[in-house]
Tab-separated table of C-alpha atoms in Angstrom:
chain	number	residue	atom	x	y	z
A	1	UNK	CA	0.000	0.000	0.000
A	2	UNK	CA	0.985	3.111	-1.506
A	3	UNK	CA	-1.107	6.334	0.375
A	4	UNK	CA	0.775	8.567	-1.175
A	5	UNK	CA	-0.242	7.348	-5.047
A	6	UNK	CA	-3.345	8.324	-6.331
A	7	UNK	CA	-5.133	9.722	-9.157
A	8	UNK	CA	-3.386	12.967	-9.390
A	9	UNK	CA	-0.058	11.786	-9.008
A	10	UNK	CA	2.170	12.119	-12.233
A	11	UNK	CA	2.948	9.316	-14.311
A	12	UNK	CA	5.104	8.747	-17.007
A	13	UNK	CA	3.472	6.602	-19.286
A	14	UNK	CA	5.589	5.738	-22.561
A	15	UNK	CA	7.085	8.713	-23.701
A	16	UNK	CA	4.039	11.093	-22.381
A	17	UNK	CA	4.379	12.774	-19.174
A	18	UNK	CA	0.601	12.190	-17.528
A	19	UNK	CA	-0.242	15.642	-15.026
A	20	UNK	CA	-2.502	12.963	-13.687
A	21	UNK	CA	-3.643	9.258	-13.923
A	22	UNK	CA	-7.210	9.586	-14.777
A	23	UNK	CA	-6.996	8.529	-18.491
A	24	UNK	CA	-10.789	8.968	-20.559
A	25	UNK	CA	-12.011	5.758	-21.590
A	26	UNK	CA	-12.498	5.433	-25.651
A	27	UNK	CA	-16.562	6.189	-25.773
A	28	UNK	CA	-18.541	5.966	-28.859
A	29	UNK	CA	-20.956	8.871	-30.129
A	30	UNK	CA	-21.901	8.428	-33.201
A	31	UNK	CA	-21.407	11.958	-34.016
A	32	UNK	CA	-19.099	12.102	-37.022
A	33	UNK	CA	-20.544	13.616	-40.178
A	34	UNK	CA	-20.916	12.860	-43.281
A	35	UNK	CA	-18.168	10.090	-44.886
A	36	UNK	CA	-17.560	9.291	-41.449
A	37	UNK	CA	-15.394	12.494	-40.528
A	38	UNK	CA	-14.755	14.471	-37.989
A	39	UNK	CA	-15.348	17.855	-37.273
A	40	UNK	CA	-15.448	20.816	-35.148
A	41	UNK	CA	-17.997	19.392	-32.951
A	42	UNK	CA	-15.941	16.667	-31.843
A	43	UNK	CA	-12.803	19.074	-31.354
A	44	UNK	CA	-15.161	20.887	-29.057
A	45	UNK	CA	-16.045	17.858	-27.332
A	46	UNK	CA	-12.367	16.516	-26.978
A	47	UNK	CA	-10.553	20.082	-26.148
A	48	UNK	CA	-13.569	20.254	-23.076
A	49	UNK	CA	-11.703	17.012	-21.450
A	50	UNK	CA	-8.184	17.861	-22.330
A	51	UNK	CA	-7.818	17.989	-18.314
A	52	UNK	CA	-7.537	13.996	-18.486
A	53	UNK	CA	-3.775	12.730	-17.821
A	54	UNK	CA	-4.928	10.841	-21.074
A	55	UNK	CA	-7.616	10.672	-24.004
A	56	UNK	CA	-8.065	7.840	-25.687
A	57	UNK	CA	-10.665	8.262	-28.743
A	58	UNK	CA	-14.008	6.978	-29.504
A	59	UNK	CA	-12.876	3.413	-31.765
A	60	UNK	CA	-12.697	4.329	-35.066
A	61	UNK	CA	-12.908	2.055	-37.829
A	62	UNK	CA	-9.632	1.584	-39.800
A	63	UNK	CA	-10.959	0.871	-43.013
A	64	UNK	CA	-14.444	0.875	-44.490
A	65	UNK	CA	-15.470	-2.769	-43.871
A	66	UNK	CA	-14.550	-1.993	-40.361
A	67	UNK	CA	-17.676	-0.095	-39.926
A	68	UNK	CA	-20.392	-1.173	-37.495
A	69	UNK	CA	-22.542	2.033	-36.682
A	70	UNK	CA	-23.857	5.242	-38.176
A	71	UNK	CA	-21.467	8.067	-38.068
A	72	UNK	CA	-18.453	6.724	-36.246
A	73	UNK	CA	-15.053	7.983	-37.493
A	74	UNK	CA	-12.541	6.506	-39.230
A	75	UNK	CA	-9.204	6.530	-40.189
A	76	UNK	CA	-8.783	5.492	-43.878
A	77	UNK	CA	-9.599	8.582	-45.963
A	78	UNK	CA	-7.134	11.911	-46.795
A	79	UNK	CA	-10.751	13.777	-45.092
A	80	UNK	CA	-10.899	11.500	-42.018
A	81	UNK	CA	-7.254	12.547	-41.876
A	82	UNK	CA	-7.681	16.143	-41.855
A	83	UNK	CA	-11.010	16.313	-39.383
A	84	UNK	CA	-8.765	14.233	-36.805
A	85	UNK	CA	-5.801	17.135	-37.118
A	86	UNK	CA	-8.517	19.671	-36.089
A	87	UNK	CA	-9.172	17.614	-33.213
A	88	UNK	CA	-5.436	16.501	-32.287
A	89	UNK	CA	-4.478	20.273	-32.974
A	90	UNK	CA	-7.248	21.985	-30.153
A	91	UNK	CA	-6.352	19.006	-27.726
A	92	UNK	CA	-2.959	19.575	-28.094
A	93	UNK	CA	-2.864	23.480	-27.515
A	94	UNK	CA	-5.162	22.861	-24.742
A	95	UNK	CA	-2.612	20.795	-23.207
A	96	UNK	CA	-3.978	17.559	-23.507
A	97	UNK	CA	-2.625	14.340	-24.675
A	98	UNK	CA	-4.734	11.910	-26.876
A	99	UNK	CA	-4.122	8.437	-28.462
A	100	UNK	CA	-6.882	6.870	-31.400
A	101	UNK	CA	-7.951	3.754	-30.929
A	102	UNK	CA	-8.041	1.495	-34.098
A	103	UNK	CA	-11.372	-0.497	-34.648
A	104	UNK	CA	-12.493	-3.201	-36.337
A	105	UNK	CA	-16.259	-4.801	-35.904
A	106	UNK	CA	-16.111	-7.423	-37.910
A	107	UNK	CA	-19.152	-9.301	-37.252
A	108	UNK	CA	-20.660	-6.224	-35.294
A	109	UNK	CA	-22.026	-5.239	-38.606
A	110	UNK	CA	-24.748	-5.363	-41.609
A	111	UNK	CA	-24.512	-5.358	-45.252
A	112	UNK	CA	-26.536	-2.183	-45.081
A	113	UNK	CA	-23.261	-0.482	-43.645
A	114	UNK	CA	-20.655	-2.904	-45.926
A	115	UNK	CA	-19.228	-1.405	-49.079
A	116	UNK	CA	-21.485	-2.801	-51.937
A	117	UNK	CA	-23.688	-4.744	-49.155
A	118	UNK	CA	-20.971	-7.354	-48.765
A	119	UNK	CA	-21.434	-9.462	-45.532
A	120	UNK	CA	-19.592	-8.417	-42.912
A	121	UNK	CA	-16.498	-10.484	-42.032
A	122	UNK	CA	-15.438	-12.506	-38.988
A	123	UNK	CA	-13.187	-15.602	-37.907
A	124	UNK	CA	-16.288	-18.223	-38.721
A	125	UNK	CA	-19.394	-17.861	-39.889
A	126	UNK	CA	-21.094	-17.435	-36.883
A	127	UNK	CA	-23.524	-15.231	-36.559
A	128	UNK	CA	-23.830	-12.965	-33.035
A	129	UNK	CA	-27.260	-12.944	-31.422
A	130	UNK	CA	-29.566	-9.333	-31.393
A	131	UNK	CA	-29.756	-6.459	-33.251
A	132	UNK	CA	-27.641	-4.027	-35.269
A	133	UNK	CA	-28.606	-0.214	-35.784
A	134	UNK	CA	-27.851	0.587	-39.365
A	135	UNK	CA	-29.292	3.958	-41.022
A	136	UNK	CA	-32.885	2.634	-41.469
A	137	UNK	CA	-32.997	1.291	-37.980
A	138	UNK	CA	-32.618	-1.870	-36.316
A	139	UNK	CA	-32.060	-4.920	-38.212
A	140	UNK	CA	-31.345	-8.401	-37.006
A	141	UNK	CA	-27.413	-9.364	-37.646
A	142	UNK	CA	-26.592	-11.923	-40.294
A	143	UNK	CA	-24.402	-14.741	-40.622
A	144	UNK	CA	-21.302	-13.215	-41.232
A	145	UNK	CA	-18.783	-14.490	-43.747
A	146	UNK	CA	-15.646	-16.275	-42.801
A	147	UNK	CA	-12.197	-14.864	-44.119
A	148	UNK	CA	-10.175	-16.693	-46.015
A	149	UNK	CA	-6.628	-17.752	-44.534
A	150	UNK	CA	-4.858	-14.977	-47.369
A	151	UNK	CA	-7.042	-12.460	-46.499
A	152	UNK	CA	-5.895	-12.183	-43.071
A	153	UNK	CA	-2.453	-9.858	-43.871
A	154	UNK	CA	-5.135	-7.810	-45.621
A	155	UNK	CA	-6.825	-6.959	-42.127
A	156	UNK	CA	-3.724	-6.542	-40.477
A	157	UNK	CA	-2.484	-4.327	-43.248
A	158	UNK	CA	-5.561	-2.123	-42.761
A	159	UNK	CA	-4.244	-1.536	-39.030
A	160	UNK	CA	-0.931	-0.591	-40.291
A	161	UNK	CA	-2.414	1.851	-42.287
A	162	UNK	CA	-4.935	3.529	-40.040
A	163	UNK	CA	-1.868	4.004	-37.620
A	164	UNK	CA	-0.077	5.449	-40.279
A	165	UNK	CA	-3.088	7.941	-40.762
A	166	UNK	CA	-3.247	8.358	-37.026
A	167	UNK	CA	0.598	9.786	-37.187
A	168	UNK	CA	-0.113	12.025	-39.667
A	169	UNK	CA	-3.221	13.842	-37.837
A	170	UNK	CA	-1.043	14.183	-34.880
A	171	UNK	CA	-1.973	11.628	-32.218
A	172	UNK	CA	-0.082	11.255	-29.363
A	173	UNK	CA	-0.143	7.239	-29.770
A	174	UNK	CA	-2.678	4.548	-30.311
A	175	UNK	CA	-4.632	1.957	-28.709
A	176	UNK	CA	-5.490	-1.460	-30.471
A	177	UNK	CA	-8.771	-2.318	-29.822
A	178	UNK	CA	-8.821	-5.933	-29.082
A	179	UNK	CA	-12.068	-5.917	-26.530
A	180	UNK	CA	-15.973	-5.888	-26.665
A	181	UNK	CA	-16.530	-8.712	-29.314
A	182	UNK	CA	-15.327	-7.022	-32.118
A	183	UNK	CA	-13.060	-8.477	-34.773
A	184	UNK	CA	-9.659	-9.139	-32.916
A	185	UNK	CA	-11.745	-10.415	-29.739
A	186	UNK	CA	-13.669	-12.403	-32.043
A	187	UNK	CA	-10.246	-14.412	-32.992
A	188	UNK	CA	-9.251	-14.592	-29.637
A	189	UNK	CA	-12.500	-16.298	-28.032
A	190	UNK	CA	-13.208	-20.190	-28.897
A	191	UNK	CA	-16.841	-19.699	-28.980
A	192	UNK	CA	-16.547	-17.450	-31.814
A	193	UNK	CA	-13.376	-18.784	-33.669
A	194	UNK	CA	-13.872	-21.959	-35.085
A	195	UNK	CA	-11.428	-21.980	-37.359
A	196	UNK	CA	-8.708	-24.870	-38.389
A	197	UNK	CA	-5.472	-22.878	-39.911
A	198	UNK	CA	-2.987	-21.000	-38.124
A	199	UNK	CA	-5.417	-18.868	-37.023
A	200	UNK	CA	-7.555	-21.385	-34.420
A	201	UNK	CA	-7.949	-24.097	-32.309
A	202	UNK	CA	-5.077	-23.711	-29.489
A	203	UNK	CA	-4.681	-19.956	-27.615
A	204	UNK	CA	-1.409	-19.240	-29.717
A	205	UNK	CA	-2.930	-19.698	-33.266
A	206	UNK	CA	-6.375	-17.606	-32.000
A	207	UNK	CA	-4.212	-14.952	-30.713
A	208	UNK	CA	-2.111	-14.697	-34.026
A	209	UNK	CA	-3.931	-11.890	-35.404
A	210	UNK	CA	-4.187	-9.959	-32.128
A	211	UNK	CA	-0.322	-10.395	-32.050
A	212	UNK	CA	0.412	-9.564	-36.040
A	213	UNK	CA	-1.512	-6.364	-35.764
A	214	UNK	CA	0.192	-4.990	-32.516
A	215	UNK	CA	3.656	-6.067	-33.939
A	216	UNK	CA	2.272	-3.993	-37.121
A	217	UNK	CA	1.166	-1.200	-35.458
A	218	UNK	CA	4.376	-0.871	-33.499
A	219	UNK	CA	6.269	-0.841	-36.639
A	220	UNK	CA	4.631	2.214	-36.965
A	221	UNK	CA	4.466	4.138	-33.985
A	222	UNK	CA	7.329	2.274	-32.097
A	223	UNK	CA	6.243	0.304	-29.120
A	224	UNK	CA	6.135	3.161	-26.497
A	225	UNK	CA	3.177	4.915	-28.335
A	226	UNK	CA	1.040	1.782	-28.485
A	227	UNK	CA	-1.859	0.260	-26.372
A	228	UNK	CA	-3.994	-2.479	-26.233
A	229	UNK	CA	-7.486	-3.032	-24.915
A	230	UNK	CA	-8.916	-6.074	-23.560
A	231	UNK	CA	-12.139	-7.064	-22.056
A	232	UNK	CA	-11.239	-10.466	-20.627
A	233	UNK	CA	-14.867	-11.020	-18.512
A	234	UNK	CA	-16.761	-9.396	-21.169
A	235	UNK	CA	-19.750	-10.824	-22.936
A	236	UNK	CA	-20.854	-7.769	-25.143
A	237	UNK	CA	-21.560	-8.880	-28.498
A	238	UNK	CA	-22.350	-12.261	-27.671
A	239	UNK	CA	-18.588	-13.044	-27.237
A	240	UNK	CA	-17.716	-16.500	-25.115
A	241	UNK	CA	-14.940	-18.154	-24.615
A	242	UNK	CA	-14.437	-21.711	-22.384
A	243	UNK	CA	-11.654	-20.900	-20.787
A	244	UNK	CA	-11.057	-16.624	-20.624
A	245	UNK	CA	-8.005	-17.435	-17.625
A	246	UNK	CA	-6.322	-19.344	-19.984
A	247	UNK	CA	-6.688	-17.179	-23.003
A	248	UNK	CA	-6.313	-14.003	-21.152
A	249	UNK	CA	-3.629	-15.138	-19.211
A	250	UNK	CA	-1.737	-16.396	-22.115
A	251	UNK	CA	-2.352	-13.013	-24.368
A	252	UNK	CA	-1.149	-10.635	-21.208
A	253	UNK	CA	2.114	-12.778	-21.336
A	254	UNK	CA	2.381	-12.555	-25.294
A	255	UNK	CA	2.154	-9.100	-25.128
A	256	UNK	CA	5.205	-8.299	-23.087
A	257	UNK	CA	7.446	-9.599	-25.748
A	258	UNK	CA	6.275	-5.540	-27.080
A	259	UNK	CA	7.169	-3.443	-24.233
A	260	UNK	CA	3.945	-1.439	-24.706
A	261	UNK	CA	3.056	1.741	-23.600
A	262	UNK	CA	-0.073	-0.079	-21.567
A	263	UNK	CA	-2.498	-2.974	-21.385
A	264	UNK	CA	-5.594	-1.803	-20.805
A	265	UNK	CA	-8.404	-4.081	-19.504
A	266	UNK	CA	-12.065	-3.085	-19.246
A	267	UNK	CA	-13.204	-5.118	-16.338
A	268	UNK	CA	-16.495	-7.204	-15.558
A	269	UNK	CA	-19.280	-4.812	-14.913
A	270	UNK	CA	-22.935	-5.647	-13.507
A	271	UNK	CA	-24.462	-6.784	-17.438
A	272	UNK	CA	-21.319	-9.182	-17.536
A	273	UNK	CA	-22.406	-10.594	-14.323
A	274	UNK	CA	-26.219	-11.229	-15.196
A	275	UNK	CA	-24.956	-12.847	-18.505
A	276	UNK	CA	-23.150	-15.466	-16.581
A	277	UNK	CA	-19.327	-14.705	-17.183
A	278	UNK	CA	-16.289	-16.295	-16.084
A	279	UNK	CA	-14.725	-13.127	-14.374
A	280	UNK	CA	-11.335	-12.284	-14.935
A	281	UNK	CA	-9.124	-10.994	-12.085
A	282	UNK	CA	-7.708	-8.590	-12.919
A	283	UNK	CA	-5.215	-9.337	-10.416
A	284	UNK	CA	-4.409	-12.450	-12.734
A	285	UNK	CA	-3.594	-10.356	-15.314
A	286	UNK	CA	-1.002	-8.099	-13.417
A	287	UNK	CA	0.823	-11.057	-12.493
A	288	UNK	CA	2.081	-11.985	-16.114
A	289	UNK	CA	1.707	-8.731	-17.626
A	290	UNK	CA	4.922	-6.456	-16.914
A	291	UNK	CA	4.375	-3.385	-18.024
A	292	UNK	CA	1.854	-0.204	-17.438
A	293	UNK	CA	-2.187	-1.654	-16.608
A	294	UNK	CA	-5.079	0.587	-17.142
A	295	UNK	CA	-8.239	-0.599	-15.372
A	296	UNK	CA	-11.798	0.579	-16.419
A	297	UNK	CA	-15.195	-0.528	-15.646
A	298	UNK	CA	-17.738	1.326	-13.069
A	299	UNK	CA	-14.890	2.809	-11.296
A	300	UNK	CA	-15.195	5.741	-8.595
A	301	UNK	CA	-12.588	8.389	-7.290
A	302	UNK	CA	-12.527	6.510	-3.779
A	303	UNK	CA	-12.630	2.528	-5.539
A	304	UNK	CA	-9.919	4.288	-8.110
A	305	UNK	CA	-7.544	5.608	-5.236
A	306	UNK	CA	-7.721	2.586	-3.464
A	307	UNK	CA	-6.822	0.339	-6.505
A	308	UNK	CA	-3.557	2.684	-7.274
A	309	UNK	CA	-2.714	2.963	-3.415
A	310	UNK	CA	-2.541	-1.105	-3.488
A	311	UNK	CA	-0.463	-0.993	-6.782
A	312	UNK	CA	-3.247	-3.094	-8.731
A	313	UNK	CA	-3.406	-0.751	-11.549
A	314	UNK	CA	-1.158	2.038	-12.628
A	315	UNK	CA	-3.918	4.556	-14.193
A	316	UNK	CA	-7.428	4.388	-14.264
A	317	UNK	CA	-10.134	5.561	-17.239
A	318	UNK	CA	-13.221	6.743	-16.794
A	319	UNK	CA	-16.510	6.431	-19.032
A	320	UNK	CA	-19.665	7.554	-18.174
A	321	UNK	CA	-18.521	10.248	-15.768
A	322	UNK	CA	-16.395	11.811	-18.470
A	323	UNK	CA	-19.768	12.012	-20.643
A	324	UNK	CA	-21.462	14.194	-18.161
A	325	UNK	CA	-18.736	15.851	-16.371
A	326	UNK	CA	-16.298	17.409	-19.079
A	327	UNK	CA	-13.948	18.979	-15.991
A	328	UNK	CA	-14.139	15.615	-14.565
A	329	UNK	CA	-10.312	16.077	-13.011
A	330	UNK	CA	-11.697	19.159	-11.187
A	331	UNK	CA	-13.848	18.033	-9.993
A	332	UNK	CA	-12.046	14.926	-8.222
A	333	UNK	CA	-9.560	17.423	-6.875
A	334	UNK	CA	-12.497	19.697	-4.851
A	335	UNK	CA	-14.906	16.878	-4.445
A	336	UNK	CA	-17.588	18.830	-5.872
A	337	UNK	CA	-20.821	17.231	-7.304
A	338	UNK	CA	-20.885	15.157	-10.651
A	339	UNK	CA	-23.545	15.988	-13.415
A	340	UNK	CA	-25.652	12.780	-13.967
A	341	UNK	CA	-25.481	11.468	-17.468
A	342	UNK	CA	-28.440	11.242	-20.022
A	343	UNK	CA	-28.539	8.129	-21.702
A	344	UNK	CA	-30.464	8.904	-24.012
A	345	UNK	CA	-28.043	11.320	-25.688
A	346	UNK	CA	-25.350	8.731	-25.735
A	347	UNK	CA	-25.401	7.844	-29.408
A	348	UNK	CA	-25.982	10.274	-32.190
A	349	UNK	CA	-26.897	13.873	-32.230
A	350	UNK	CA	-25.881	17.049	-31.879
A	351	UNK	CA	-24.601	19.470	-29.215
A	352	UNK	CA	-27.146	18.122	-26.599
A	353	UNK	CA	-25.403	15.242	-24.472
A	354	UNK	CA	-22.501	16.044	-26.139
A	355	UNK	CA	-20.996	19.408	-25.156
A	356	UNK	CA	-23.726	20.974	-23.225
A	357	UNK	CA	-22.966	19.772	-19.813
A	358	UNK	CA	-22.386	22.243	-17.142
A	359	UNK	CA	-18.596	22.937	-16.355
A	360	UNK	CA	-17.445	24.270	-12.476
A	361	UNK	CA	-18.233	28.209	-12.665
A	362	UNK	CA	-19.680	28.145	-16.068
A	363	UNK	CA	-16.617	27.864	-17.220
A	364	UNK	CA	-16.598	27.415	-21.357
A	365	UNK	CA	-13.811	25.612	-23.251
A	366	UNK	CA	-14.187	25.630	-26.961
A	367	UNK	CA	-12.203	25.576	-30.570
């Protein structure tokens, strides 16, 4: 125990010196406009939490067929380019850092949102139980269709290039998003690879792709600028897997071969639970993974201070909080009330839920 770490001690994460440790989670909005770009209204948004030690972005889809949602950014077009400079650029004068996370859904998808109304692709042809909102509304999700053993460099070549965009519109780093059911979780879990090449059966073949992309991506950025995110205990988007210790366990290890900036691990929250999920300590984690551990999932100042005072985690992100309560920092430090959050403002829209809430003293941040 540690009392005199907490979550406005420095840190010195990579090659970034954090003011703090409270790091904003990556949180989708849907509010990119048209060909999936951003724009001033997301600069506005960012620049009003540029008090975080560390941003990480809303995912954003590194290629076209990564696509999963209505108006979520990517990073494969010279215009998706430019609308994340105006956003790096007001961050960055604000004082902020900020890292883009790289996204693929892979199944998480509908023709509706595929180029040409292709199926969406996955590890197997599995397809995941629910819904999907495309731009006519909710549709049930289709069988998606399996890639082919060649086509996998392909996807991994797609990361390489969407970190190579996220250099050019100024990011401070990047974070591989490897959590939440999506594509690279999809290859990791045995209930939704089924494959029988190098890319399934045992732990080391699933977490192939996982490993190609991060050793891709690092080729990029160099390892001290890159992140990954994993959601061991997770069940969103009807992801399973038989044995997440194992797997979890043995992708933590892989990973230190990297010397990343961070693992970053979205804990088991209350919907996990009800689902029935194997949880996944994160303590288990920490004991094979070497390097820097972000922890997010339902956390609190006091529960976040107590898990940095025991040295369980070294930073800590924040979600939901950060929607409502832009000065979120500030408000830690003076213990002054939180703004509640409006779900149903979450996804899609415009300024309201997105950069209206109140700040300490009316105070306004903008571009």
């Amino acid at each position: 125990m540690n009392t005199n770490i907490n979550l406005f001690s420095s840190y010195k994460l990579g090659e970034l010196e954090l003011p703090n440790r409270i790091v904003m989670a990556p949180l989708t909005r849907n509010r990119a406009a048209s060909g999936n770009v951003p724009h001033e209204l997301n600069a506005t948004y960012y620049v009003q939490r540029a008090s975080a030690g560390l941003i990480i972005s809303e995912a954003t889809q590194v290629s076209p067929e990564g696509l999963g949602y209505p108006n979520t950014p990517g990073i494969y077009s010279p215009e998706q380019v430019e609308g994340w400079k105006l956003v790096t650029d007001a961050v960055h004068q604000h004082g902020g850092r900020i890292y883009l996370q790289l996204w693929h859904v892979g199944r998480i998808s509908h023709p509706d949102l595929q180029p040409n109304g292709a199926l969406p692709v996955a590890p197997s042809a599995i397809a995941p139980k629910g819904e999907v909102f495309t731009y006519e509304g909710m549709k049930p999700y289709v069988t998606p269709r399996a890639l082919e053993t060649d086509e996998i460099p392909g996807i991994v070549e797609q990361y390489r290039r969407g970190a190579e965009n996220a250099l050019a519109s100024g990011f401070d780093g990047v974070e591989i998003h490897g959590a939440n059911g999506y594509l690279l979780d999809q290859f990791l879990r045995d209930g939704t690879n089924k494959r029988t090449d190098k890319y399934g059966g045992a732990v080391e073949n699933r977490a192939r792709l996982l490993l190609e992309v991060t050793e891709a991506v690092t080729g990029v950025w160099g390892a001290k600028r890159v992140g990954v995110r994993l959601s061991p205990s997770g069940t969103f988007n009807d992801i399973r897997d038989s044995n997440p210790l194992e797997t979890f366990g043995y992708v933590a290890s892989a990973l230190n071969q990297f010397d990343l900036a961070y693992l970053h691990i979205f804990e088991a929250v209350e919907a996990d639970i009800r689902h029935g999920t194997t949880v996944v300590p994160t303590s288990h984690l920490r004991q094979r993974y070497q390097g820097t551990l972000i922890v997010n999932g339902g956390y609190t100042r006091e529960k976040a201070d107590a898990v940095l005072a025991k040295g369980e985690a070294d930073l800590v992100a924040f979600g939901t909080l950060f929607i409502s309560n832009p000065d979120l920092p500030q408000r830690f430090a003076l213990n002054a009330p939180l703004n509640q959050a409006d779900p149903t403002t979450f996804y899609g829209g415009g300024e309201k839920g997105y950069t209206d809430y109140p700040m300490l003293e009316n105070q306004s941040v903008g571009v």
